[in-house]
Tab-separated table of C-alpha atoms in Angstrom:
chain	number	residue	atom	x	y	z
A	295	MET	CA	154.255	111.115	63.665
A	296	GLU	CA	153.658	107.456	62.854
A	297	SER	CA	150.683	105.972	64.704
A	298	LYS	CA	151.077	102.743	66.620
A	299	PRO	CA	149.401	99.613	65.249
A	300	PRO	CA	146.600	98.065	67.281
A	301	ARG	CA	147.825	95.859	70.089
A	302	LEU	CA	145.339	93.244	68.835
A	303	GLU	CA	143.602	93.135	65.466
A	304	VAL	CA	141.052	90.518	64.494
A	305	ILE	CA	139.979	90.460	60.841
A	306	ASP	CA	136.935	88.588	59.485
A	307	LEU	CA	137.164	85.810	62.052
A	308	VAL	CA	134.915	82.795	61.371
A	309	ARG	CA	134.308	79.661	63.417
A	310	ARG	CA	131.794	77.015	62.384
A	311	PHE	CA	130.307	74.093	64.262
A	312	ASN	CA	128.141	71.619	62.308
A	313	ASN	CA	128.093	74.027	59.350
A	314	ARG	CA	126.759	76.845	61.547
A	315	ALA	CA	128.869	79.985	62.020
A	316	VAL	CA	129.036	80.673	65.759
A	317	VAL	CA	131.488	83.495	64.996
A	318	ASP	CA	130.642	85.171	61.714
A	319	ARG	CA	133.072	87.633	60.043
A	320	LEU	CA	134.019	89.289	63.318
A	321	SER	CA	136.521	92.141	63.158
A	322	LEU	CA	137.910	94.082	66.111
A	323	MET	CA	140.819	96.367	67.049
A	324	LEU	CA	142.182	96.629	70.603
A	325	MET	CA	144.636	99.483	71.151
A	326	PRO	CA	147.523	99.508	73.683
A	327	GLN	CA	146.268	99.810	77.298
A	328	GLN	CA	142.632	99.790	76.138
A	329	VAL	CA	139.837	97.759	77.734
A	330	ILE	CA	137.149	96.408	75.400
A	331	CYS	CA	134.219	94.315	76.600
A	332	LEU	CA	132.570	91.766	74.350
A	333	LEU	CA	129.013	92.009	75.634
A	334	GLY	CA	126.172	89.758	74.609
A	335	PRO	CA	123.845	86.920	75.580
A	336	SER	CA	125.018	83.365	76.186
A	337	GLY	CA	125.722	81.534	72.936
A	338	CYS	CA	126.501	84.606	70.830
A	339	GLY	CA	130.148	83.599	70.228
A	340	LYS	CA	131.997	85.668	72.862
A	341	SER	CA	133.976	82.857	74.512
A	342	THR	CA	134.700	81.160	71.186
A	343	THR	CA	136.218	84.429	69.967
A	344	LEU	CA	138.470	84.563	73.032
A	345	ARG	CA	139.599	80.956	72.583
A	346	MET	CA	140.578	81.615	68.965
A	347	ILE	CA	142.562	84.717	69.918
A	348	ALA	CA	144.328	82.745	72.660
A	349	GLY	CA	145.168	79.942	70.221
A	350	ILE	CA	143.228	77.317	72.161
A	351	GLU	CA	140.910	76.924	69.188
A	352	LYS	CA	141.672	77.361	65.475
A	353	GLN	CA	139.537	79.663	63.390
A	354	ASP	CA	138.086	78.453	60.080
A	355	GLU	CA	138.741	81.787	58.394
A	356	GLY	CA	140.227	85.159	59.223
A	357	SER	CA	143.400	86.590	60.739
A	358	ILE	CA	144.652	87.463	64.224
A	359	LEU	CA	147.464	89.998	64.593
A	360	VAL	CA	149.331	91.309	67.651
A	361	ASP	CA	151.336	94.525	67.253
A	362	GLY	CA	151.014	94.172	63.478
A	363	LYS	CA	152.418	90.613	63.386
A	364	VAL	CA	150.230	87.767	62.133
A	365	LEU	CA	149.732	85.156	64.829
A	366	SER	CA	147.141	83.089	63.019
A	367	ASP	CA	145.595	82.939	59.561
A	368	ASN	CA	145.103	80.319	56.834
A	369	GLN	CA	148.869	79.671	56.645
A	370	VAL	CA	150.255	80.553	60.106
A	371	SER	CA	149.293	79.401	63.593
A	372	CYS	CA	151.440	80.556	66.504
A	373	PRO	CA	151.256	78.254	69.575
A	374	PRO	CA	149.319	79.687	72.548
A	375	GLU	CA	152.400	79.898	74.790
A	376	GLN	CA	154.205	82.115	72.242
A	377	ARG	CA	151.422	84.674	71.741
A	378	GLY	CA	152.154	86.901	74.743
A	379	ILE	CA	148.513	86.642	75.788
A	380	GLY	CA	147.249	86.054	79.337
A	381	LEU	CA	144.050	84.174	80.153
A	382	MET	CA	141.572	84.335	83.012
A	383	PHE	CA	138.474	82.155	83.196
A	384	GLN	CA	135.475	82.053	85.505
A	385	ASP	CA	136.701	79.010	87.447
A	386	PHE	CA	140.186	80.571	88.066
A	387	ALA	CA	141.826	77.162	87.266
A	388	LEU	CA	144.323	77.351	90.139
A	389	PHE	CA	146.513	74.322	90.844
A	390	PRO	CA	145.208	72.888	94.140
A	391	HIS	CA	148.519	71.205	95.048
A	392	LEU	CA	150.557	74.403	94.665
A	393	SER	CA	150.801	77.248	97.148
A	394	VAL	CA	149.716	80.781	96.270
A	395	ALA	CA	153.321	81.770	95.488
A	396	GLU	CA	153.871	78.639	93.401
A	397	ASN	CA	150.663	79.264	91.435
A	398	VAL	CA	151.746	82.825	90.610
A	399	ALA	CA	155.252	81.673	89.652
A	400	PHE	CA	154.049	78.797	87.486
A	401	GLY	CA	154.385	80.556	84.108
A	402	LEU	CA	157.638	82.348	84.889
A	403	SER	CA	161.096	81.402	83.646
A	404	GLY	CA	164.590	82.694	84.379
A	405	PRO	CA	166.648	83.078	87.564
A	406	ILE	CA	164.937	82.120	90.807
A	407	ASP	CA	165.598	85.535	92.368
A	408	ASN	CA	163.830	87.285	89.475
A	409	LYS	CA	160.835	84.971	89.775
A	410	ARG	CA	160.641	85.465	93.531
A	411	SER	CA	160.801	89.240	93.106
A	412	ARG	CA	158.004	89.230	90.514
A	413	VAL	CA	155.777	87.025	92.670
A	414	THR	CA	156.322	89.251	95.710
A	415	GLU	CA	155.572	92.367	93.662
A	416	LEU	CA	152.279	90.991	92.346
A	417	LEU	CA	151.102	89.519	95.641
A	418	ARG	CA	151.719	92.886	97.275
A	419	GLN	CA	149.647	94.593	94.553
A	420	VAL	CA	146.705	92.230	95.101
A	421	ASP	CA	146.990	92.420	98.926
A	422	LEU	CA	147.868	88.741	99.334
A	423	LEU	CA	151.460	88.925	100.561
A	424	ASN	CA	150.412	87.298	103.846
A	425	PHE	CA	148.997	84.295	101.938
A	426	THR	CA	152.197	83.299	100.132
A	427	ASP	CA	152.305	79.782	101.589
A	428	SER	CA	148.524	79.194	101.649
A	429	TYR	CA	146.764	76.818	99.269
A	430	PRO	CA	143.771	77.664	97.029
A	431	HIS	CA	141.255	75.723	99.154
A	432	GLN	CA	142.165	77.924	102.126
A	433	LEU	CA	141.185	81.114	100.288
A	434	SER	CA	137.863	82.843	99.685
A	435	GLY	CA	136.481	83.229	96.175
A	436	GLY	CA	137.682	86.818	95.979
A	437	GLU	CA	141.176	85.833	97.129
A	438	GLN	CA	141.332	83.007	94.581
A	439	GLN	CA	140.318	85.469	91.866
A	440	ARG	CA	143.183	87.763	92.829
A	441	VAL	CA	145.664	84.877	92.777
A	442	ALA	CA	144.449	83.945	89.282
A	443	LEU	CA	144.900	87.565	88.177
A	444	ALA	CA	148.425	87.716	89.618
A	445	ARG	CA	149.342	84.435	87.912
A	446	ALA	CA	147.990	85.639	84.566
A	447	LEU	CA	149.925	88.927	84.846
A	448	ALA	CA	153.183	87.370	86.057
A	449	PRO	CA	154.742	86.856	82.575
A	450	ARG	CA	153.801	90.467	81.650
A	451	PRO	CA	151.447	89.606	78.768
A	452	ARG	CA	150.720	92.345	76.255
A	453	ILE	CA	147.062	91.292	76.160
A	454	MET	CA	144.778	89.857	78.827
A	455	LEU	CA	141.740	87.837	77.797
A	456	MET	CA	139.132	87.530	80.562
A	457	ASP	CA	136.121	85.229	80.246
A	458	GLU	CA	133.435	86.078	82.832
A	459	PRO	CA	136.127	86.245	85.574
A	460	PHE	CA	133.842	87.786	88.215
A	461	SER	CA	130.720	85.675	87.719
A	462	GLY	CA	131.479	83.343	90.639
A	463	LEU	CA	131.966	86.121	93.186
A	464	ASP	CA	129.511	87.294	95.804
A	465	ASN	CA	127.690	90.441	94.709
A	466	ARG	CA	128.963	92.341	97.749
A	467	LEU	CA	132.587	91.697	96.735
A	468	ARG	CA	132.252	91.991	92.991
A	469	ASP	CA	132.478	95.755	92.516
A	470	GLY	CA	135.552	96.106	94.702
A	471	ILE	CA	137.320	93.193	92.986
A	472	ARG	CA	136.477	94.614	89.549
A	473	ASP	CA	137.919	98.004	90.463
A	474	GLN	CA	141.067	96.494	91.955
A	475	THR	CA	141.520	94.275	88.898
A	476	LEU	CA	141.114	97.196	86.521
A	477	ASP	CA	143.591	99.325	88.491
A	478	LEU	CA	146.192	96.552	88.375
A	479	LEU	CA	145.716	95.917	84.655
A	480	LYS	CA	146.127	99.651	83.976
A	481	ALA	CA	149.247	99.773	86.171
A	482	GLU	CA	150.727	96.864	84.205
A	483	LYS	CA	149.812	98.667	80.928
A	484	THR	CA	147.983	95.576	79.732
A	485	SER	CA	145.407	95.675	76.946
A	486	VAL	CA	142.251	93.817	77.972
A	487	LEU	CA	139.513	91.978	76.104
A	488	LEU	CA	136.802	91.059	78.600
A	489	VAL	CA	133.837	88.777	77.922
A	490	THR	CA	130.667	89.370	79.920
A	491	HIS	CA	126.903	89.069	79.609
A	492	GLU	CA	126.321	91.714	82.290
A	493	PRO	CA	125.752	95.268	80.977
A	494	ASP	CA	126.648	96.818	84.359
A	495	GLU	CA	130.027	95.108	84.314
A	496	ALA	CA	130.756	96.284	80.776
A	497	MET	CA	129.704	99.852	81.605
A	498	ARG	CA	131.879	99.835	84.733
A	499	MET	CA	135.065	98.448	83.179
A	500	ALA	CA	135.184	99.143	79.442
A	501	ASP	CA	136.702	101.946	77.410
A	502	LYS	CA	134.630	100.513	74.574
A	503	ILE	CA	131.789	98.000	74.432
A	504	ALA	CA	131.409	95.629	71.490
A	505	LEU	CA	127.814	94.420	71.524
A	506	MET	CA	127.580	90.909	70.051
A	507	ARG	CA	124.644	89.004	68.646
A	508	ASP	CA	124.575	85.762	66.610
A	509	GLY	CA	128.339	85.678	66.171
A	510	ARG	CA	128.694	89.265	65.010
A	511	ILE	CA	129.478	92.639	66.516
A	512	VAL	CA	126.356	94.714	65.910
A	513	GLN	CA	127.618	97.896	67.576
A	514	ILE	CA	130.866	99.142	69.093
A	515	GLY	CA	131.586	102.376	70.926
A	516	THR	CA	132.072	103.985	74.304
A	517	PRO	CA	129.621	102.903	77.013
A	518	TYR	CA	127.867	106.280	76.702
A	519	HIS	CA	127.534	105.945	72.929
A	520	VAL	CA	126.240	102.369	72.979
A	521	TYR	CA	123.716	103.211	75.705
A	522	THR	CA	122.419	106.510	74.299
A	523	LYS	CA	122.634	105.770	70.556
A	524	PRO	CA	121.593	102.104	70.226
A	525	VAL	CA	121.373	100.591	66.752
A	526	ASP	CA	118.062	98.796	67.283
A	527	HIS	CA	115.407	97.738	69.786
A	528	ALA	CA	117.390	94.690	70.924
A	529	ALA	CA	120.387	96.903	71.720
A	530	VAL	CA	118.221	99.144	73.923
A	531	ALA	CA	116.668	96.140	75.658
A	532	PHE	CA	120.022	94.537	76.453
A	533	PHE	CA	120.780	97.375	78.870
A	534	SER	CA	117.345	97.895	80.415
A	535	ASP	CA	113.634	97.185	80.266
A	536	THR	CA	111.806	98.994	77.490
A	537	ASN	CA	108.401	100.411	76.631
A	538	VAL	CA	107.293	100.223	73.014
A	539	LEU	CA	104.748	102.220	71.014
A	540	HIS	CA	103.712	100.934	67.591
A	541	ALA	CA	102.903	103.382	64.804
A	542	THR	CA	102.859	104.028	61.063
A	543	VAL	CA	104.851	106.802	59.381
A	544	GLU	CA	102.858	109.510	57.643
A	545	GLY	CA	104.590	112.578	56.246
A	546	SER	CA	107.864	111.911	58.126
A	547	TYR	CA	106.039	111.535	61.444
A	548	ALA	CA	104.808	108.573	63.479
A	549	ASN	CA	101.549	109.366	65.250
A	550	THR	CA	100.900	107.845	68.691
A	551	SER	CA	98.754	108.534	71.728
A	552	PHE	CA	101.767	110.386	73.145
A	553	GLY	CA	101.881	112.676	70.118
A	554	ARG	CA	103.993	112.761	66.977
A	555	PHE	CA	107.521	111.397	66.686
A	556	SER	CA	109.811	112.582	63.917
A	557	SER	CA	110.762	109.815	61.478
A	558	PRO	CA	112.418	111.676	58.570
A	559	SER	CA	114.524	108.753	57.314
A	560	LEU	CA	111.630	106.318	56.950
A	561	PRO	CA	109.181	106.196	54.012
A	562	ASP	CA	105.454	106.754	54.386
A	563	LYS	CA	103.417	103.735	55.520
A	564	SER	CA	106.457	102.230	57.260
A	565	LYS	CA	105.669	100.366	60.458
A	566	VAL	CA	107.827	101.634	63.323
A	567	GLU	CA	108.512	101.095	67.009
A	568	ILE	CA	109.077	103.997	69.379
A	569	VAL	CA	111.232	102.562	72.168
A	570	PHE	CA	111.978	104.233	75.502
A	571	ARG	CA	113.192	103.206	78.937
A	572	PRO	CA	110.942	103.192	82.026
A	573	GLN	CA	113.097	105.802	83.769
A	574	HIS	CA	112.229	108.319	81.049
A	575	VAL	CA	108.498	108.280	81.744
A	576	ARG	CA	107.286	111.398	83.583
A	577	LEU	CA	104.338	111.345	85.969
A	578	ASP	CA	101.758	113.894	87.111
A	579	PHE	CA	98.584	113.550	89.167
A	580	ASP	CA	95.076	113.697	87.721
A	581	ARG	CA	93.773	117.020	89.022
A	582	ASN	CA	90.185	117.975	88.157
A	583	GLY	CA	90.201	115.510	85.269
A	584	THR	CA	92.963	117.254	83.349
A	585	GLY	CA	96.529	116.226	82.831
A	586	PRO	CA	99.679	118.327	82.627
A	587	VAL	CA	100.017	120.865	79.841
A	588	PRO	CA	101.741	119.170	76.880
A	589	THR	CA	105.161	120.556	75.963
A	590	GLU	CA	107.214	120.323	72.798
A	591	SER	CA	109.842	118.167	74.555
A	592	ASP	CA	107.370	115.826	76.277
A	593	GLY	CA	104.620	115.573	73.657
A	594	MET	CA	101.045	114.682	74.632
A	595	ALA	CA	99.997	113.461	78.076
A	596	VAL	CA	98.286	110.062	78.351
A	597	ARG	CA	96.036	108.948	81.203
A	598	GLY	CA	97.205	105.810	83.002
A	599	ILE	CA	95.804	103.697	85.829
A	600	VAL	CA	98.182	102.056	88.312
A	601	GLU	CA	98.147	98.266	87.955
A	602	ARG	CA	100.920	97.492	90.448
A	603	ALA	CA	103.807	99.246	92.171
A	604	ARG	CA	106.914	97.867	93.864
A	605	PHE	CA	109.731	99.463	95.832
A	606	MET	CA	113.038	98.102	94.456
A	607	GLY	CA	115.565	99.598	96.889
A	608	ASN	CA	116.860	102.765	95.244
A	609	GLU	CA	113.829	103.218	93.023
A	610	SER	CA	110.194	102.282	92.519
A	611	LEU	CA	108.721	100.368	89.567
A	612	ILE	CA	105.158	101.257	88.582
A	613	GLU	CA	103.068	99.548	85.901
A	614	PHE	CA	100.208	101.481	84.302
A	615	GLN	CA	97.354	100.440	82.060
A	616	LEU	CA	96.861	103.150	79.455
A	617	ASP	CA	93.320	104.441	78.966
A	618	CYS	CA	93.846	104.981	75.259
A	619	ASP	CA	94.505	101.360	74.221
A	620	GLY	CA	94.707	99.215	77.365
A	621	SER	CA	98.403	98.484	76.929
A	622	ILE	CA	100.826	98.269	79.869
A	623	LEU	CA	103.555	100.868	80.361
A	624	ARG	CA	106.304	100.726	83.007
A	625	ALA	CA	107.821	103.701	84.824
A	626	ILE	CA	110.814	103.805	87.172
A	627	ILE	CA	110.838	106.593	89.751
A	628	PRO	CA	113.835	107.371	92.023
A	629	GLY	CA	113.254	106.758	95.712
A	630	VAL	CA	110.058	105.519	97.384
A	631	PHE	CA	106.795	105.948	95.486
A	632	VAL	CA	104.250	103.132	95.731
A	633	PRO	CA	100.793	104.394	94.674
A	634	GLU	CA	97.762	102.212	95.249
A	635	LYS	CA	96.267	100.117	92.466
A	636	GLY	CA	93.641	102.073	90.552
A	637	ARG	CA	95.204	105.470	91.104
A	638	VAL	CA	94.957	107.708	88.024
A	639	MET	CA	97.992	109.593	86.799
A	640	TRP	CA	99.088	111.364	83.629
A	641	LEU	CA	102.158	110.188	81.749
A	642	THR	CA	104.476	111.893	79.289
A	643	VAL	CA	107.644	110.736	77.564
A	644	ARG	CA	110.762	112.774	76.913
A	645	ARG	CA	111.277	113.074	73.163
A	646	ASP	CA	115.077	113.216	73.495
A	647	ARG	CA	115.065	109.836	75.244
A	648	CYS	CA	113.015	107.964	72.627
A	649	PHE	CA	114.337	105.826	69.780
A	650	VAL	CA	112.421	105.306	66.535
A	651	PHE	CA	113.239	102.036	64.745
A	652	PRO	CA	111.679	100.116	61.869
A	653	ALA	CA	109.289	97.486	63.231
A	654	SER	CA	111.080	94.273	64.230
A	655	ASN	CA	110.310	90.816	65.510
A	656	PHE	CA	112.120	91.511	68.766
A	657	HIS	CA	110.167	90.752	71.949
């Protein structure tokens, strides 16, 4: 059985400004009905990538293909309106002088009855059928977002490009709007490339996350894979706070105050970082001056003194000063736990939740 080509394929895409590559040899495949999030900090090239795919901006090098057909390369450049690609931006870009129905119908062609039917269908799907004759300024931010989504979907694009479309929404509305948007895109069988700098949004919406940095994709995979098997310290830190232990490899092991960490792929004398998230620190009380019995999975116990503790809503954040070297280590504990400053506790770290990387300049 012949496999289908990717709905979108980007090959070695390059875009330079003032001789600096803001997108640098980026390659990506988006399959039919798949949702991929380009995730990364501001300035890493996410939005520029979207603009080149849409045809709003011309790449300096590389190729863009849809369903196996070249839309843009060094010889060919298909106009934006002929690419079959929908666009949604953070400001929604609705026409203020047009009604909701007229905004949704703007990109449609053909018989008036067909256009009216399509507009009615989409407004029903986004729960705005009662706002047909309203104008954008009469709508809430969430309602405007849904109008923009309906307008972008009206011509039945094969691909939807979304650039931070939920960033202007109130936090209380955002999750519901995201879920509704995703359901509608799936129902329309639209492939989606979503740009965001928010890890939670990418984890919530994406089939795959493409983590970007300095114009390149540094890691791509399912949300679970990117979160649990990060490529480096910066990849871990993009999703959460981190604790770091510094060590030197000796005989395939890195020795720390928390015990030994296996480092079989790194040569002796290599400087390494052992990186772990605050939620993977385990606590026990100091009873009679002894800590918990060390285990193979948790390694050695280290004595820590509470520096500060804060209740964060669903969890508590505790900062400890370690007796062994005076460094600060953070722990996140579910629920309410706010020990007083100066309280002594023993800390261990789960070995299966630690990442060993060569030492870097990341802070």
